[in-house]
């Protein structure tokens, strides 16, 4: 099937540290209390999902995966066979990773703060304020990142556990082009639909994968948008009026 080789080229601006911070935030735990075994498993599940969907990833994601597996295997070693402290480049690699996460989190928070201040500064110099559109919806919904979408996709995919191999698109009755047309028919202009409802009629893993790829392609073309009312909350798919 030609869609088995369909490659999604997304501009993933987030890096491996962003994914780790996302997983930690999802667990609602402090960085210093993170379970390396659990986070490593979840991180590798995300990488496997990206690969299964044929989504191109930067090499940094693979390097981080290898680093996590090394740290995890080192922690499993008995104390008497662990490498001497002086043989390690930066001491304990687990604490080195935590230090990177803490510093990167601070960097992101500062960048976000400066961005907000810049927006506030621009508002101070607006000479002719625009009249508000009283019929427009309240802008309280945030944009959804690729990690949120993969998480939601993984959750729905669980209903096909124990069936065909996740890496194979087994249902060759559907193509990405077919599903793009179906999604555009399903969601009218200006329409909104829950993410889960897009997959309510799919009958196989293969059809689910093709449907998800079609949704990503429509997002890339700005024919669909995804929104979330709160962090890790329900994802809403919107078809904007062009």
Short mmCIF file of C-alpha atoms in Angstrom, two decimals:
data_model
loop_
_atom_site.label_atom_id
_atom_site.label_comp_id
_atom_site.label_asym_id
_atom_site.label_seq_id
_atom_site.Cartn_x
_atom_site.Cartn_y
_atom_site.Cartn_z
CA UNK A 1 0.00 0.00 0.00
CA UNK A 2 1.42 3.36 -1.01
CA UNK A 3 0.43 5.07 2.25
CA UNK A 4 2.71 2.74 4.20
CA UNK A 5 5.54 4.92 2.90
CA UNK A 6 3.64 8.18 3.43
CA UNK A 7 5.96 10.49 5.32
CA UNK A 8 4.65 13.41 7.37
CA UNK A 9 6.95 16.39 7.31
CA UNK A 10 5.99 18.51 10.29
CA UNK A 11 7.93 21.43 11.69
CA UNK A 12 8.39 20.11 15.22
CA UNK A 13 9.87 23.09 17.03
CA UNK A 14 9.99 21.24 20.35
CA UNK A 15 13.03 19.14 21.17
CA UNK A 16 13.66 16.10 23.38
CA UNK A 17 13.86 18.22 26.55
CA UNK A 18 10.42 19.63 25.72
CA UNK A 19 9.06 16.11 25.45
CA UNK A 20 10.60 15.12 28.79
CA UNK A 21 9.18 18.23 30.48
CA UNK A 22 5.78 17.47 28.93
CA UNK A 23 5.85 13.92 30.30
CA UNK A 24 6.87 15.16 33.75
CA UNK A 25 4.10 17.78 33.72
CA UNK A 26 1.60 15.12 32.64
CA UNK A 27 2.57 13.05 35.68
CA UNK A 28 2.10 16.12 37.91
CA UNK A 29 5.35 15.49 39.77
CA UNK A 30 8.40 17.56 40.62
CA UNK A 31 11.42 17.25 38.33
CA UNK A 32 13.56 16.07 41.25
CA UNK A 33 11.07 13.30 42.06
CA UNK A 34 10.81 11.92 38.54
CA UNK A 35 10.81 8.14 38.06
CA UNK A 36 13.44 7.62 35.41
CA UNK A 37 12.14 4.14 34.56
CA UNK A 38 8.60 5.44 33.96
CA UNK A 39 9.66 8.54 32.01
CA UNK A 40 12.07 6.52 29.86
CA UNK A 41 9.32 4.04 28.99
CA UNK A 42 6.88 6.81 28.07
CA UNK A 43 9.56 8.67 26.07
CA UNK A 44 10.35 5.52 24.05
CA UNK A 45 6.62 4.96 23.45
CA UNK A 46 6.41 8.45 21.92
CA UNK A 47 9.45 7.76 19.71
CA UNK A 48 7.92 4.45 18.58
CA UNK A 49 4.66 6.23 17.75
CA UNK A 50 6.46 8.90 15.72
CA UNK A 51 8.31 6.17 13.81
CA UNK A 52 5.16 4.13 13.22
CA UNK A 53 3.45 7.22 11.81
CA UNK A 54 6.53 7.86 9.65
CA UNK A 55 6.96 11.32 11.17
CA UNK A 56 10.48 12.64 10.69
CA UNK A 57 12.29 13.39 13.93
CA UNK A 58 15.49 15.31 14.57
CA UNK A 59 18.47 13.17 15.54
CA UNK A 60 18.46 14.80 18.99
CA UNK A 61 15.39 12.73 19.91
CA UNK A 62 17.24 9.48 19.16
CA UNK A 63 20.35 10.67 21.04
CA UNK A 64 18.20 11.45 24.09
CA UNK A 65 16.56 8.03 23.86
CA UNK A 66 19.98 6.38 23.93
CA UNK A 67 21.02 8.58 26.86
CA UNK A 68 17.91 7.67 28.84
CA UNK A 69 18.46 3.97 28.23
CA UNK A 70 22.08 4.30 29.37
CA UNK A 71 21.09 6.12 32.56
CA UNK A 72 18.35 3.58 33.23
CA UNK A 73 20.70 0.61 32.72
CA UNK A 74 23.36 2.23 34.93
CA UNK A 75 20.85 2.68 37.76
CA UNK A 76 19.96 -1.01 37.56
CA UNK A 77 23.57 -2.06 38.16
CA UNK A 78 24.53 -3.15 41.69
CA UNK A 79 26.54 -0.56 43.58
CA UNK A 80 29.69 -2.67 43.53
CA UNK A 81 29.79 -2.92 39.72
CA UNK A 82 28.82 0.64 38.84
CA UNK A 83 31.59 2.67 37.11
CA UNK A 84 33.77 4.77 39.44
CA UNK A 85 32.66 8.38 39.86
CA UNK A 86 35.91 9.69 38.37
CA UNK A 87 35.26 7.71 35.15
CA UNK A 88 32.03 9.59 34.50
CA UNK A 89 32.33 12.78 32.48
CA UNK A 90 29.84 14.80 34.49
CA UNK A 91 29.38 12.68 37.59
CA UNK A 92 25.95 11.09 38.02
CA UNK A 93 24.29 11.19 34.54
CA UNK A 94 20.82 11.17 36.12
CA UNK A 95 21.50 14.39 38.00
CA UNK A 96 23.13 15.85 34.90
CA UNK A 97 19.88 15.24 33.01
CA UNK A 98 17.82 16.75 35.84
CA UNK A 99 20.12 19.80 35.83
CA UNK A 100 19.54 20.21 32.07
CA UNK A 101 15.78 19.94 32.54
CA UNK A 102 15.74 22.50 35.35
CA UNK A 103 17.87 24.97 33.38
CA UNK A 104 15.84 24.47 30.20
CA UNK A 105 12.58 24.93 32.11
CA UNK A 106 13.87 28.21 33.55
CA UNK A 107 14.95 29.31 30.06
CA UNK A 108 11.49 28.58 28.65
CA UNK A 109 9.77 30.42 31.49
CA UNK A 110 11.98 33.50 30.97
CA UNK A 111 11.36 33.40 27.21
CA UNK A 112 7.61 33.14 27.80
CA UNK A 113 7.73 36.04 30.28
CA UNK A 114 9.63 38.25 27.80
CA UNK A 115 7.13 37.37 25.08
CA UNK A 116 4.23 38.41 27.33
CA UNK A 117 5.99 41.65 28.24
CA UNK A 118 6.57 42.40 24.56
CA UNK A 119 2.87 41.93 23.82
CA UNK A 120 1.96 44.20 26.75
CA UNK A 121 4.41 46.80 25.48
CA UNK A 122 2.84 46.74 22.03
CA UNK A 123 -0.59 47.26 23.59
CA UNK A 124 0.61 50.39 25.38
CA UNK A 125 1.41 52.08 22.08
CA UNK A 126 -1.82 51.25 20.27
CA UNK A 127 -3.28 54.64 19.30
CA UNK A 128 -6.52 53.43 17.73
CA UNK A 129 -7.90 50.43 19.55
CA UNK A 130 -10.03 48.07 17.50
CA UNK A 131 -13.67 47.67 18.49
CA UNK A 132 -14.29 44.22 19.96
CA UNK A 133 -16.43 41.74 18.07
CA UNK A 134 -19.16 40.97 20.58
CA UNK A 135 -20.26 37.91 18.61
CA UNK A 136 -16.80 36.35 18.49
CA UNK A 137 -16.06 33.43 20.86
CA UNK A 138 -13.96 34.10 23.92
CA UNK A 139 -10.28 33.36 23.23
CA UNK A 140 -9.69 31.12 26.24
CA UNK A 141 -8.57 28.07 24.31
CA UNK A 142 -4.92 27.32 23.73
CA UNK A 143 -3.20 25.71 20.79
CA UNK A 144 -2.36 22.04 21.00
CA UNK A 145 1.19 20.78 20.52
CA UNK A 146 2.28 17.65 18.68
CA UNK A 147 2.95 15.86 22.00
CA UNK A 148 -0.68 16.40 23.06
CA UNK A 149 -1.87 14.97 19.75
CA UNK A 150 0.37 11.91 20.02
CA UNK A 151 -0.83 11.33 23.60
CA UNK A 152 -4.48 11.51 22.51
CA UNK A 153 -3.75 9.23 19.55
CA UNK A 154 -2.03 6.66 21.79
CA UNK A 155 -5.02 6.66 24.13
CA UNK A 156 -7.49 5.89 21.33
CA UNK A 157 -5.17 3.32 19.78
CA UNK A 158 -5.39 1.19 22.92
CA UNK A 159 -8.77 -0.12 21.84
CA UNK A 160 -6.93 -2.09 19.16
CA UNK A 161 -4.41 -3.65 21.54
CA UNK A 162 -3.77 -7.31 20.81
CA UNK A 163 -4.62 -6.98 17.13
CA UNK A 164 -2.29 -6.47 14.16
CA UNK A 165 1.22 -5.06 14.46
CA UNK A 166 1.10 -1.30 15.14
CA UNK A 167 3.83 -0.68 12.56
CA UNK A 168 1.82 -2.11 9.70
CA UNK A 169 -0.99 -0.35 7.87
CA UNK A 170 -3.06 -3.43 7.22
CA UNK A 171 -6.23 -1.93 5.80
CA UNK A 172 -5.39 -1.06 2.18
CA UNK A 173 -8.93 0.03 1.41
CA UNK A 174 -8.09 3.54 2.64
CA UNK A 175 -5.52 6.11 1.58
CA UNK A 176 -4.56 9.41 3.16
CA UNK A 177 -6.29 11.17 0.25
CA UNK A 178 -9.48 9.22 0.96
CA UNK A 179 -9.42 10.18 4.62
CA UNK A 180 -8.68 13.83 3.84
CA UNK A 181 -11.83 13.95 1.74
CA UNK A 182 -13.79 12.14 4.46
CA UNK A 183 -12.64 14.52 7.20
CA UNK A 184 -13.53 17.57 5.12
CA UNK A 185 -17.01 16.09 4.61
CA UNK A 186 -17.27 15.21 8.30
CA UNK A 187 -16.39 18.68 9.62
CA UNK A 188 -18.16 21.55 7.84
CA UNK A 189 -16.65 25.01 7.55
CA UNK A 190 -16.78 26.60 10.98
CA UNK A 191 -17.56 23.23 12.53
CA UNK A 192 -16.06 21.72 15.68
CA UNK A 193 -15.64 18.10 16.72
CA UNK A 194 -14.02 16.19 19.55
CA UNK A 195 -10.75 14.53 18.57
CA UNK A 196 -12.04 11.08 19.61
CA UNK A 197 -15.09 11.43 17.35
CA UNK A 198 -12.88 11.51 14.26
CA UNK A 199 -12.07 7.85 14.93
CA UNK A 200 -15.49 6.63 16.08
CA UNK A 201 -16.08 4.54 12.94
CA UNK A 202 -12.57 3.22 12.26
CA UNK A 203 -12.30 -0.56 12.27
CA UNK A 204 -8.55 -1.22 12.40
CA UNK A 205 -5.20 0.16 13.48
CA UNK A 206 -4.36 0.79 9.85
CA UNK A 207 -7.45 2.88 9.26
CA UNK A 208 -6.75 4.81 12.47
CA UNK A 209 -3.19 5.58 11.41
CA UNK A 210 -4.31 6.75 7.96
CA UNK A 211 -7.02 8.94 9.51
CA UNK A 212 -4.52 10.52 11.90
CA UNK A 213 -2.06 11.17 9.05
CA UNK A 214 -4.87 12.82 7.08
CA UNK A 215 -5.69 15.06 10.04
CA UNK A 216 -2.02 16.08 10.37
CA UNK A 217 -1.86 16.88 6.66
CA UNK A 218 -4.99 19.06 6.90
CA UNK A 219 -3.49 20.85 9.91
CA UNK A 220 -0.31 21.47 7.95
CA UNK A 221 -2.42 22.99 5.15
CA UNK A 222 -4.35 25.10 7.73
CA UNK A 223 -7.64 23.41 6.82
CA UNK A 224 -7.97 22.09 10.37
CA UNK A 225 -6.93 23.46 13.75
CA UNK A 226 -6.82 21.84 17.17
CA UNK A 227 -7.66 23.52 20.46
CA UNK A 228 -7.61 22.61 24.14
CA UNK A 229 -9.50 24.34 26.95
CA UNK A 230 -6.93 23.36 29.58
CA UNK A 231 -3.58 21.62 29.87
CA UNK A 232 -3.94 17.90 29.07
CA UNK A 233 -7.65 18.48 28.58
CA UNK A 234 -10.01 17.40 25.83
CA UNK A 235 -8.83 18.19 22.30
CA UNK A 236 -11.25 19.88 19.90
CA UNK A 237 -10.72 19.80 16.12
CA UNK A 238 -11.90 22.95 14.32
CA UNK A 239 -12.35 23.64 10.63
CA UNK A 240 -11.80 27.40 10.27
CA UNK A 241 -13.71 29.55 7.85
CA UNK A 242 -11.20 30.74 5.27
#
